[in-house]
XYZ file of C-alpha atoms in Angstrom:
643
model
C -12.213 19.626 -28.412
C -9.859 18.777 -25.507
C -6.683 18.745 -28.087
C -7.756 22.116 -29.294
C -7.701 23.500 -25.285
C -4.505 21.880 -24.746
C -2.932 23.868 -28.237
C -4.623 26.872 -26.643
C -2.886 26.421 -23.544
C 0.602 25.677 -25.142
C 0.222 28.569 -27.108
C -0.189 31.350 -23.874
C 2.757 33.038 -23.012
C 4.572 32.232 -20.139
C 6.275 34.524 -17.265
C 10.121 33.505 -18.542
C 13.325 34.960 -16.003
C 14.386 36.419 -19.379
C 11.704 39.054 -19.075
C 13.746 40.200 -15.769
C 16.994 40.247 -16.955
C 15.962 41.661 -20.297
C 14.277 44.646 -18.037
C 17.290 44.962 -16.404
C 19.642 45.567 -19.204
C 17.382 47.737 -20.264
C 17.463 49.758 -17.401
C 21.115 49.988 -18.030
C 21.032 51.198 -21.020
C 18.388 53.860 -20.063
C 21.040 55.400 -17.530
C 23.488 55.395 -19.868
C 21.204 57.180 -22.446
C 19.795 59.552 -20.509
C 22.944 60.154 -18.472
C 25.620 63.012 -19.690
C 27.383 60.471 -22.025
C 30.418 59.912 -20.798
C 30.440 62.975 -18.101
C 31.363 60.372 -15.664
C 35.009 60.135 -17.271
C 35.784 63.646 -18.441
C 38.711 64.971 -17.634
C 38.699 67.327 -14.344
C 40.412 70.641 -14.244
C 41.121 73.775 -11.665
C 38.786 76.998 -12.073
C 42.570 78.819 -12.355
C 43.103 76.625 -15.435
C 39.645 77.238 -16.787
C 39.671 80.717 -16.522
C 43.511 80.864 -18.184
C 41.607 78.609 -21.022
C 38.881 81.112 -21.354
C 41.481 84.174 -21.659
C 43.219 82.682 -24.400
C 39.816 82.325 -25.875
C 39.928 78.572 -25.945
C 36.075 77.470 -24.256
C 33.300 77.730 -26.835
C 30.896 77.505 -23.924
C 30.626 76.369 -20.140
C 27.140 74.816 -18.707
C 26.169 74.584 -15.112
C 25.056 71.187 -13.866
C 23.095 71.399 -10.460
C 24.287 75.033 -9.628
C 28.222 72.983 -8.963
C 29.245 71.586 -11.736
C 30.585 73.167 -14.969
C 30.805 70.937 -18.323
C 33.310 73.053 -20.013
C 33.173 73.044 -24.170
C 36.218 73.533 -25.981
C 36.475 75.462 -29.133
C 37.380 73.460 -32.415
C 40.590 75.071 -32.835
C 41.414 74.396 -29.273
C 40.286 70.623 -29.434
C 43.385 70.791 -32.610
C 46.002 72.039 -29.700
C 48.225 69.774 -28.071
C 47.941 70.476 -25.189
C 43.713 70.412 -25.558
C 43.916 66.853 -28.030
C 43.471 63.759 -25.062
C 41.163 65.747 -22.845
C 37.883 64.727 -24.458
C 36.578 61.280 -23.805
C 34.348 59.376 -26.592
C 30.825 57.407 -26.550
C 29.431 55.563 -29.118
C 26.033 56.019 -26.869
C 26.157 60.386 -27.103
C 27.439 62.445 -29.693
C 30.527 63.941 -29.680
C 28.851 68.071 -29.477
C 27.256 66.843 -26.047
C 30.100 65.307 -24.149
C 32.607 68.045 -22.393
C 36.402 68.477 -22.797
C 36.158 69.379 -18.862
C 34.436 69.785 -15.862
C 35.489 71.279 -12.481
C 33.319 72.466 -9.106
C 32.548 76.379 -9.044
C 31.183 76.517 -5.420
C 29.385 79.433 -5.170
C 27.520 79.655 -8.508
C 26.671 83.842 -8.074
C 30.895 84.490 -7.180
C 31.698 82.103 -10.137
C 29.524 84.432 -12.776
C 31.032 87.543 -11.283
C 34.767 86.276 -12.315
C 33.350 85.707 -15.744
C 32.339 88.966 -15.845
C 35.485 90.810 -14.540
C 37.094 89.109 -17.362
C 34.489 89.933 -20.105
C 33.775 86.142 -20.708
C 30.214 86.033 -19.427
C 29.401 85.243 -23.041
C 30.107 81.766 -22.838
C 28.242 80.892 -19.985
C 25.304 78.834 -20.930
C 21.700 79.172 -19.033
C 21.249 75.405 -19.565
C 21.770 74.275 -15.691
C 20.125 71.087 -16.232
C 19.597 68.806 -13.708
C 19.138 64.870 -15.014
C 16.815 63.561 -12.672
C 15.747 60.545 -14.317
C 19.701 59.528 -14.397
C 19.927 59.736 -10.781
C 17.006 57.765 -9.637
C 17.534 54.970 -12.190
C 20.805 55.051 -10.035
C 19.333 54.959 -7.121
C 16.785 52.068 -7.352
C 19.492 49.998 -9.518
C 20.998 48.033 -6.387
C 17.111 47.004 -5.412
C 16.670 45.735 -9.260
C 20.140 43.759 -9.286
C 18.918 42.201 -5.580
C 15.379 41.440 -7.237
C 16.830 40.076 -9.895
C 19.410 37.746 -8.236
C 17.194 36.516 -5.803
C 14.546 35.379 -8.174
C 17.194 33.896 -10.146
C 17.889 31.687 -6.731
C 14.574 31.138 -6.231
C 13.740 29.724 -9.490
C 16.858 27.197 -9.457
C 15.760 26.158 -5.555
C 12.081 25.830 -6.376
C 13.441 23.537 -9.555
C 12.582 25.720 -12.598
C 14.987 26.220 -15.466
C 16.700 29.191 -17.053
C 13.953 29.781 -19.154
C 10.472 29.104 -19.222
C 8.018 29.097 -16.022
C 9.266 31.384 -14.536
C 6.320 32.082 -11.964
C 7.299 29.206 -10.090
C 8.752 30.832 -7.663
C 4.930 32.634 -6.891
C 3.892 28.776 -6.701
C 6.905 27.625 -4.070
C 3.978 26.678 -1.531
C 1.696 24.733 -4.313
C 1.561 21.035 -4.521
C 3.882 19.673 -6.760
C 1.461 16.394 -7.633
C 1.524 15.062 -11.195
C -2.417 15.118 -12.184
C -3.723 11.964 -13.916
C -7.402 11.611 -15.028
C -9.320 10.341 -18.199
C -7.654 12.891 -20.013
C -4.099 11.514 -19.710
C -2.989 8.010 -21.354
C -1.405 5.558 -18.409
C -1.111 2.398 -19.927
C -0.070 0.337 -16.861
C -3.212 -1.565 -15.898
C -4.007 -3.737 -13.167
C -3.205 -6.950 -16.035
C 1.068 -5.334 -15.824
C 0.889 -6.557 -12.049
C 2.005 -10.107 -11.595
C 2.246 -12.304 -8.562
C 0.945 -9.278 -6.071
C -2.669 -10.915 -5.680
C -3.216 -10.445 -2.143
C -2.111 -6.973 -2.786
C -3.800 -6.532 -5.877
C -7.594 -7.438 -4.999
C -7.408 -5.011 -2.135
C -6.643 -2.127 -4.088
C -8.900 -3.396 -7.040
C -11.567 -2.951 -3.989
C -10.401 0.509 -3.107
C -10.788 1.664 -6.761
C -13.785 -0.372 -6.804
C -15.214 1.827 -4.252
C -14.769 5.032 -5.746
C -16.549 4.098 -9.180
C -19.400 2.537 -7.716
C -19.441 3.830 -4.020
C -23.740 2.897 -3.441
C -22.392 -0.792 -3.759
C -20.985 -0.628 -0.780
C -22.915 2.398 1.415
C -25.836 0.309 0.903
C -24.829 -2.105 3.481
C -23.786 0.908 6.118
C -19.762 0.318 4.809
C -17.661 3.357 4.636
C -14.900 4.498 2.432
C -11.261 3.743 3.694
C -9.180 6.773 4.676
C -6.189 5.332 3.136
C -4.090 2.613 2.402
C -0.081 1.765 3.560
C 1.611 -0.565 0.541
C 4.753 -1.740 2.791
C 7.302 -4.565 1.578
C 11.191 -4.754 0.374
C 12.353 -2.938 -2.325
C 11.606 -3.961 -5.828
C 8.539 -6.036 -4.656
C 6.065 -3.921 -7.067
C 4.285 -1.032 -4.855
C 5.186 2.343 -6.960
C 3.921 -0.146 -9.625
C 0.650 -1.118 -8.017
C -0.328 2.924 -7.628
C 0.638 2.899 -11.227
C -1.746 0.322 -11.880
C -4.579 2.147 -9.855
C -4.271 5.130 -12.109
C -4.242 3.365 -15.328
C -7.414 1.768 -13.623
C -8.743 4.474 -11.854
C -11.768 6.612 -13.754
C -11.003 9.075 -10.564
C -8.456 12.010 -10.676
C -4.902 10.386 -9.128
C -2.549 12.888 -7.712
C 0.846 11.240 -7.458
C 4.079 12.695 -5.979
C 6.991 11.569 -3.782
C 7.205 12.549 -0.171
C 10.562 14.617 -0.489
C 8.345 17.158 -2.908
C 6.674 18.114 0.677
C 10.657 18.710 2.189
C 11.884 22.354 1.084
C 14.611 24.837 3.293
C 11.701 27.670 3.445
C 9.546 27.234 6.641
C 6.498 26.280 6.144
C 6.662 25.085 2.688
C 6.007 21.475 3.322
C 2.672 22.345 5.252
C 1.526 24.268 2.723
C 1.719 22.021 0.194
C -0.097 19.321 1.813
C -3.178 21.831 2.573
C -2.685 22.804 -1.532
C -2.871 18.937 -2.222
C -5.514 17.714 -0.467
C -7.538 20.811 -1.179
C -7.034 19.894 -4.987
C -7.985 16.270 -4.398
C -10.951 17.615 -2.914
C -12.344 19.816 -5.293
C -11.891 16.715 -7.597
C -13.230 14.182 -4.928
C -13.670 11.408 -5.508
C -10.150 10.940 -6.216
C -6.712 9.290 -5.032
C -3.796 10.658 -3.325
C -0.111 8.657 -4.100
C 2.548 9.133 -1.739
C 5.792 7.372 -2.144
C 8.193 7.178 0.134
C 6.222 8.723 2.782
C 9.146 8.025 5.055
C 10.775 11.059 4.416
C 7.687 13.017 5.916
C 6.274 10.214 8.075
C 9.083 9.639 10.660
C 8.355 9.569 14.147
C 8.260 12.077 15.943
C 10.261 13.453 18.773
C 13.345 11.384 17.583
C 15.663 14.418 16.857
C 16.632 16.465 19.814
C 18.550 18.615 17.891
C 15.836 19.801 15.665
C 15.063 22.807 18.078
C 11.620 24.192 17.986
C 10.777 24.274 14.707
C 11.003 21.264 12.516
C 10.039 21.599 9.442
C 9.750 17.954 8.742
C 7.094 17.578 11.832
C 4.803 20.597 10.799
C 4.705 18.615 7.175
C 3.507 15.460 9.038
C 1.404 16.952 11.580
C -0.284 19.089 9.035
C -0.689 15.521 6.643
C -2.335 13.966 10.335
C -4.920 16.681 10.150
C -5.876 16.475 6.479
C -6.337 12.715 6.792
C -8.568 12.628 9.918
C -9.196 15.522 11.472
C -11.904 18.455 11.454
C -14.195 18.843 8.224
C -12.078 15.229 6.585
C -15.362 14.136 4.791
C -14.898 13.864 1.084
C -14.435 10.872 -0.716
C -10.270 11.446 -0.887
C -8.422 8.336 -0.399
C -4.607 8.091 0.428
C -2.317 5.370 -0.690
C 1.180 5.617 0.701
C 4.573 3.081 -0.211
C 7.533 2.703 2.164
C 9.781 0.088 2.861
C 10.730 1.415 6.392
C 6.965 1.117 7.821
C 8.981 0.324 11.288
C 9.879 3.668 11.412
C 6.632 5.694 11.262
C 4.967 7.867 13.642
C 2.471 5.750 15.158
C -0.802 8.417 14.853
C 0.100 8.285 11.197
C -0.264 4.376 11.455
C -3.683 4.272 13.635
C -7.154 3.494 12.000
C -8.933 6.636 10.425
C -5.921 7.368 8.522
C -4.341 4.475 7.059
C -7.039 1.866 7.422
C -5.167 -1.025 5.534
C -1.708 -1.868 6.064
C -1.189 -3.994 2.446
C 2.204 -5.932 3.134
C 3.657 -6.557 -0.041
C 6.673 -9.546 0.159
C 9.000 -11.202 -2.310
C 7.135 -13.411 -4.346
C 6.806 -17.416 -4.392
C 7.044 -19.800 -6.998
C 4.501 -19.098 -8.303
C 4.025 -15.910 -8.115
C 7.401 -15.140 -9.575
C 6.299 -17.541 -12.652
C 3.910 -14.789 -13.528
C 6.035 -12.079 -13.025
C 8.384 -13.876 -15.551
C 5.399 -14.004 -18.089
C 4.694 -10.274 -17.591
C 8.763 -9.391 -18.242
C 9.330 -12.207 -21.217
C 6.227 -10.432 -23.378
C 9.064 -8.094 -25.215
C 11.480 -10.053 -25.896
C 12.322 -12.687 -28.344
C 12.262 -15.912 -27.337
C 14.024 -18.950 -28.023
C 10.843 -21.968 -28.480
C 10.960 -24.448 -25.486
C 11.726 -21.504 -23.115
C 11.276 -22.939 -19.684
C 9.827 -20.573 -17.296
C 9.093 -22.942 -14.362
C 13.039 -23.830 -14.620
C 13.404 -19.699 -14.564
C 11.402 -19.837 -11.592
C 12.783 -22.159 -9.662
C 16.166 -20.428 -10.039
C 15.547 -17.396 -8.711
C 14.247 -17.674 -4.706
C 14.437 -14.193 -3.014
C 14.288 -12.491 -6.543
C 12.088 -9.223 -6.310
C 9.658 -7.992 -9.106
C 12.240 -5.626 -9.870
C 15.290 -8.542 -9.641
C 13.245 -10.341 -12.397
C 13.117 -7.413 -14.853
C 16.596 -6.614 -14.456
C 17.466 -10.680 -15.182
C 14.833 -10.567 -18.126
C 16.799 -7.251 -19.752
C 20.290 -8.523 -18.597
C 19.192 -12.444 -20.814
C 18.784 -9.873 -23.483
C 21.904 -7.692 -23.205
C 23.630 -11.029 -22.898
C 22.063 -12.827 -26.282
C 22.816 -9.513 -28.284
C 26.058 -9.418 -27.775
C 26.782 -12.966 -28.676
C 24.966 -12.273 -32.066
C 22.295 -14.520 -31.141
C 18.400 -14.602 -32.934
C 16.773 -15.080 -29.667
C 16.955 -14.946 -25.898
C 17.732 -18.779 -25.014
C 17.940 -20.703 -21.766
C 21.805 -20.458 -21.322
C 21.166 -16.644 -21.501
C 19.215 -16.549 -18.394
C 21.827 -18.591 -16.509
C 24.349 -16.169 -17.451
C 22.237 -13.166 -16.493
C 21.575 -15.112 -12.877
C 25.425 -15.262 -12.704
C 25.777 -11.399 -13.800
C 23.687 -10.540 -11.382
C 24.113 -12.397 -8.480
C 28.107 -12.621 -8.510
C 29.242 -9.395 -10.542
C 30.825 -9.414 -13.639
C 33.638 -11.992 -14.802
C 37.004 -9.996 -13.694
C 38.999 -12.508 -16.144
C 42.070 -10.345 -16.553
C 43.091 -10.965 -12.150
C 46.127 -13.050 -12.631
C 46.574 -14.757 -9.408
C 50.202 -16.344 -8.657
C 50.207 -20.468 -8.897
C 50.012 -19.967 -4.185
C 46.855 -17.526 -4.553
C 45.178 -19.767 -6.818
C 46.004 -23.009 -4.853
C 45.031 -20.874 -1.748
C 41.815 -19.650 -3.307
C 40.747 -23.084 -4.815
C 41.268 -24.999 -1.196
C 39.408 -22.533 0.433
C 36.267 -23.001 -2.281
C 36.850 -26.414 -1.920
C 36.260 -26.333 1.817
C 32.895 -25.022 1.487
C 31.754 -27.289 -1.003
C 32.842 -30.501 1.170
C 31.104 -29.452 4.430
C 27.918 -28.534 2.949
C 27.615 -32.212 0.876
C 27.807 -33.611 3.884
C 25.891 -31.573 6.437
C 22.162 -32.121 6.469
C 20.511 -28.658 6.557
C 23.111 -26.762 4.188
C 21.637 -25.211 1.374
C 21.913 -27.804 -2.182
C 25.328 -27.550 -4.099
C 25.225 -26.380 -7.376
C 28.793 -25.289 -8.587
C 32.631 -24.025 -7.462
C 33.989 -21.662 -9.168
C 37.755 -19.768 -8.553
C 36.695 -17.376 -11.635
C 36.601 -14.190 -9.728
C 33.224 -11.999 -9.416
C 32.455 -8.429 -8.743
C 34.308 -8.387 -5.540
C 34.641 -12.174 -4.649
C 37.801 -14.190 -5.725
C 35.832 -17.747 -5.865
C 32.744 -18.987 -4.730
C 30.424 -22.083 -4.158
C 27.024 -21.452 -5.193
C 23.596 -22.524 -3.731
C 20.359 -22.430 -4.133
C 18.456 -21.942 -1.207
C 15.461 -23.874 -0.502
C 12.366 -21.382 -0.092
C 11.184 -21.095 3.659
C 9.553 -18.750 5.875
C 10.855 -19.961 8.830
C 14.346 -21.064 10.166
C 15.340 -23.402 12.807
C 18.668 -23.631 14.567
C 20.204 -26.532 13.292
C 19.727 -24.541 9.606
C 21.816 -21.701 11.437
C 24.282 -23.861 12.407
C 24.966 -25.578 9.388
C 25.318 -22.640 7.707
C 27.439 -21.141 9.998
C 29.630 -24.395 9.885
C 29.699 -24.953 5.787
C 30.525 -20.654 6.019
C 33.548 -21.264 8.061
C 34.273 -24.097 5.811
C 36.571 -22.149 3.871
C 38.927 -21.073 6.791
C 39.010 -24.423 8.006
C 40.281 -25.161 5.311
C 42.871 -23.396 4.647
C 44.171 -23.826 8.306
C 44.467 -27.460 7.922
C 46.368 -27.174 4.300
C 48.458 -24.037 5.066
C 48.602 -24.127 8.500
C 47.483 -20.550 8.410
C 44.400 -18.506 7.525
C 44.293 -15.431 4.871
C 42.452 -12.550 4.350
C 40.108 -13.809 1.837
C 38.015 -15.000 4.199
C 36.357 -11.205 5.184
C 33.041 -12.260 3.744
C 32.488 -15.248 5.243
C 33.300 -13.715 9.059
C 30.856 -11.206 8.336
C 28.400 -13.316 7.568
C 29.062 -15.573 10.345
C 28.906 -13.385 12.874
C 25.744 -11.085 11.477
C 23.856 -14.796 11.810
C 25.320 -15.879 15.064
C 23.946 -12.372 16.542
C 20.957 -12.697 14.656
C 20.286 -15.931 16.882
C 21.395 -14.469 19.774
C 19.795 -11.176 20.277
C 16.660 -11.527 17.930
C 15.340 -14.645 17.780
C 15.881 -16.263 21.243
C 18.066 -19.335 19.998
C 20.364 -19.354 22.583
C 19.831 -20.835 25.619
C 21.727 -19.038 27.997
C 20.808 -16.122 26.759
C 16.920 -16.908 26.824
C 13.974 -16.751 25.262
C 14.666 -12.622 24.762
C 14.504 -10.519 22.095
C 16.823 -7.166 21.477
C 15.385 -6.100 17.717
C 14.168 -2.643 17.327
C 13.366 -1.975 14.079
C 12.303 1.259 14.710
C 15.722 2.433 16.748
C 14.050 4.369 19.677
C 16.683 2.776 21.981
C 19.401 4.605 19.708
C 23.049 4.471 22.002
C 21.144 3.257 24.846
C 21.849 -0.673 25.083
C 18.426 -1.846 26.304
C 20.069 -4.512 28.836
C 22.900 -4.165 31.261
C 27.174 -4.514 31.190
C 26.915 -8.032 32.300
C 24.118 -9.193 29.645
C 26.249 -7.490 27.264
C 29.554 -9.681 27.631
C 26.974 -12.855 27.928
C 26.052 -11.991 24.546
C 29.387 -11.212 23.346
C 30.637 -14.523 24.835
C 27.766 -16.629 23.302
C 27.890 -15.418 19.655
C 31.683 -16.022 19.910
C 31.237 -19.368 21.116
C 28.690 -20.697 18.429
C 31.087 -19.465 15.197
C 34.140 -21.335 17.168
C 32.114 -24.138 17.909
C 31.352 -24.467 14.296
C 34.817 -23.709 13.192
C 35.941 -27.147 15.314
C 32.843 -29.063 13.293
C 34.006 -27.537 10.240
C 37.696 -28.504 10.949
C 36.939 -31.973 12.170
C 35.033 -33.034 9.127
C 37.425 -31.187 6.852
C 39.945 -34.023 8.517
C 37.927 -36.781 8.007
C 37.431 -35.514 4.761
C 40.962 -34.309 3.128
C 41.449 -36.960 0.447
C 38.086 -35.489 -1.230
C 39.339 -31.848 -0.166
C 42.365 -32.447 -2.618
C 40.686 -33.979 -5.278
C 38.336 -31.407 -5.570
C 40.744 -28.075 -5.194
C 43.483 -29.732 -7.826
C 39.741 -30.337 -10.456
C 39.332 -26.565 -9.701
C 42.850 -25.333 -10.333
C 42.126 -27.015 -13.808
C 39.315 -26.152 -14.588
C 38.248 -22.849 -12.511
C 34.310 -24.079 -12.476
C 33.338 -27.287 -11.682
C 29.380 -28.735 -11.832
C 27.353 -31.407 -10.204
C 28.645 -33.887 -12.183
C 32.301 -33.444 -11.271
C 30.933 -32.983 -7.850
C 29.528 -36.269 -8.301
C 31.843 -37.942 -9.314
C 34.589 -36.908 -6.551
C 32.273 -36.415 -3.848
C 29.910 -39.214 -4.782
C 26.604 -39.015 -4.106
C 25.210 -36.400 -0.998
C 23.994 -38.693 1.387
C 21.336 -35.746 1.567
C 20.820 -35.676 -2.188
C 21.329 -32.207 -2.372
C 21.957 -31.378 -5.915
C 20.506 -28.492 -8.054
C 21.510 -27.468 -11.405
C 21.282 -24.286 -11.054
C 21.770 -20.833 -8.375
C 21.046 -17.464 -7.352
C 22.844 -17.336 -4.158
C 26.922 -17.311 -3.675
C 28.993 -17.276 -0.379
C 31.257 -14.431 -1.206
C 34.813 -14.006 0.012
């Protein structure tokens, strides 16, 4: 029964922008029709040459138009004279018998029938004075059709319709444009498609809980949550949690973006929201999606440029009032997604409106095993497929990271002509995506190379022997994506930092430059990476986290920028700062330096191995280095220091 409605509904005509411009030529073609032919072109004349024509008996007839014009009609023997044979203009719209060889003003009509008469011609004078009204107001309204037209044509491209087809959009420009799902339409995505979000996941399982069996939890005197805020990194799996809740969802699930509220027309976005919610509520109980509600959710009062009327503020304000305000009680919840929840007007934050704040991070260990499981289902495997080795290789891989590595194992399999996705694959992918793409056609001269393979070297000899660097994995001077070499890590997973972690980091980062100044004598360029990094960590310590003790135990973050050119502490603090972060990267430098000294016979040893053979592993690393008095070896990485 419902497939027959929907055939029903596929088969009803539509309002199509054809119908307008279809009109329109018609209209044209009207005028042209009903119009005197070609009058428009014919050939003017004097009344002293008319009435010289009509003495030597060459007009067949002359008809008044509007008491001023006369349409003069040449015999056919006079059309044959040459002097007669270009005067008369053609139409393949009017016959030839009803378009004139002539036409000239008469002024006053009665004095013009009087010289007729003094000549004895009053014969030909016709009593047809038509007068073609219908030709002269399709004239007249044509301009307002041709504006009509044009600006529905604009309309309709603005308001995101097509050439053809649904047209009447442009009636709609201040409806909701939510996609509608329900019982009726197939979402596969279920909550099973959500891996390693459990935290996440049982809170909205409760929300949708709520809605399908609502007396479970109004028994005990609980109410239904106004809303819920998914917030976390990109790629951590939010848009695909909402995706999940209306696969799961036995509710109607309205889901749009928040730039569908943002239009150019005032009052657009406002009107949408009321259209929304007033939908959701005639379908209550039922779920609202928002994603990205950023783009409508900024604070306000931040832009005082905007002038009076910001659009973008009578969108939220109007979304503040459908949430919690006046006449709110249907069972409608809200569940927004943003990445930026530092940046959000704080009323939209408060309880009442978004009661749960759902913080959705990168995953763990194991939370990113399961998210492997969900992303391996497709493909073909090889057997023995390790996925707690997959695992383990990827710290500070997102949901998203995963699938991409997953699809980029099987890009990489296929085009080696292989039967199945094997380990080596995945290692390769990690590279791919971490590093860039092999750039094996850079020729480097034998000084770049020896340059480049010192500087790799550096790094990799300061963090063996530092204590809180990050575990060695590999050197490479192949060059990647935008990197001419790298050493490779893997970090350890950690959720908090001390400073002697900074420093060492710092220090092995610098490694590189140090380097190079105590081979060379003198620094390069390649080494633009690593003094951004430096110095973005060095500030980091500084003016966020308090690690510095002249500085203090302050803090200068603001996440949400309301301090925006304002520096939030004075001239003098400023040059403090300034002083300190410079001081910690040259301190480091010196360390870096120092043990690069103590250290140069293993610096050689292992930049000549890489000028041989480009990539070198833990077990040349072991055997030139000897063992980390650490023991920090991996076999594999995700993370490079790029140059």
């Amino acid at each position: 029964m419902a497939n027959d409605k929907k055939k029903l509904k596929e088969k009803k005509p539509k309002f199509s922008t054809y119908w307008i411009y279809g009109i329109i030529i018609a209209i044209l073609l009207a005028i042209q029709l009903f119009s005197s032919g070609s009058y428009q072109e014919t050939n003017e004349i004097t009344p002293s040459e008319f009435f010289k024509y009509a003495e030597d008996n060459d007009i067949e007839k002359v008809v008044i138009v509007n008491r001023h014009i006369a349409k003069v009609f040449l015999t056919k023997e006079a059309e044959q004279k040459e002097v007669h044979k270009t005067s008369k203009p053609t139409s393949l719209l009017t016959p030839a018998s009803n378009i004139p060889n002539y036409k000239f003003e008469i002024g006053d009509l009665q004095n013009f029938e009087n010289d007729l008469k003094s000549i004895g011609k009053y014969d030909i004078l016709s009593n047809d004075t038509e007068e073609n009204v219908l030709a002269d107001f399709l004239l007249g309204i044509l301009p307002f059709i041709l504006l009509i037209g044009v600006w529905i044509f604009i309309m309709r491209r603005m308001s995101g319709g097509g050439a053809s087809g649904g047209g009447g959009q442009i009636f709609n420009i201040g409806k909701s444009k939510a996609k509608l799902f329900d019982q009726n339409t197939e979402v596969k995505t279920s909550f099973k498609d959500v891996a390693g979000l459990e935290g996440a996941k049982e809170e909205v399982q409760e929300i949708v809980d709520f809605l399908k069996y609502p007396e479970k939890y109004t028994t005990l005197g609980g109410k239904i949550p106004k809303g819920a805020l998914l917030v976390g990194p990109p790629g951590t799996g939010k848009t695909l949690l909402a995706k999940a809740v209306a696969g799961e969802a036995k509710v109607p699930f309205f889901s749009l973006s928040g730039s569908d509220f943002v239009e150019m027309f005032v009052g657009v976005g406002a009107s949408r929201v009321r259209d929304l919610f007033k939908q959701a509520k005639e379908k209550s109980p039922s779920i609202i999606f928002i994603d990205e509600i950023d783009a409508i959710g900024r604070a306000r009062g931040k832009n005082a440029m905007s002038g009076s009327n910001d659009e973008r503020e009578n969108t939220l304000n109007q979304l503040l009032t459908e949430m919690d305000g006046f006449g709110t009680k249907t069972n409608v919840i809200v569940i927004a997604a943003t990445n930026r929840a530092d940046i959000l007007d704080k009323a939209l934050m408060r309880a009442g409106r978004f009661d749960r704040q759902i913080f959705v991070d990168l995953p763990n260990l194991a939370e990113r095993k399961a998210i492997f499981e969900v992303h391996l289902r497709p493909l073909k495997k090889a057997k023995g497929l390790d996925i707690d080795f997959l695992s383990k290789q990827t710290p500070g891989f997102s949901g998203a990271d995963i699938a991409n590595l997953c699809n980029e194992a099987a890009l990489i399999a296929a085009r080696t002509n292989k039967k199945a996705v094997e380990k080596q694959d995945f290692l390769d992918a990690v590279d791919r995506i971490v590093g860039g793409l092999e750039r094996r056609s850079n020729l480097f001269s034998v000084e770049e190379k020896r340059t480049i393979a010192y500087h790799e070297a550096g790094h990799a000899v300061v963090s063996w022997f530092l204590e809180h660097a990050d575990p060695l994995v590999k050197v490479t001077i192949v060059p990647r994506g935008r990197s001419l070499g790298a050493a490779w890590y893997l970090p350890q997973e950690a959720y908090i930092t001390r400073t002697n972690k900074f420093l060492d980091e710092i220090c092995v980062t610098m490694g590189g430059r140090a380097a190079e100044q105590i081979i060379f004598n003198e620094i390069s360029t390649g080494a633009l990476g690593d003094l951004e990094s430096v110095t973005k960590k060095a500030k980091a310590m500084v003016m966020i986290y308090g690690l510095n003790d002249k500085v203090g135990n302050i803090t200068y973050y603001d996440p949400a920028g309301e301090n925006g050119f304002v520096k939030p502490y004075s001239e003098k603090t400023a040059e403090l700062i300034d002083n300190e972060i410079k001081n910690i990267i040259e301190t480091q430098f010196q360390r870096a330096l120092e043990l690069l000294t103590t250290k140069k016979d293993l610096l050689d040893k292992l930049a000549n191995r890489l000028i041989e053979r480009e990539v070198i592993f833990k077990d040349d690393l072991i055997e030139l280095l000897g063992v980390s008095p650490f023991k920090k070896i991996s076999s594999k990485v995700t993370e490079e220091e790029e140059e």
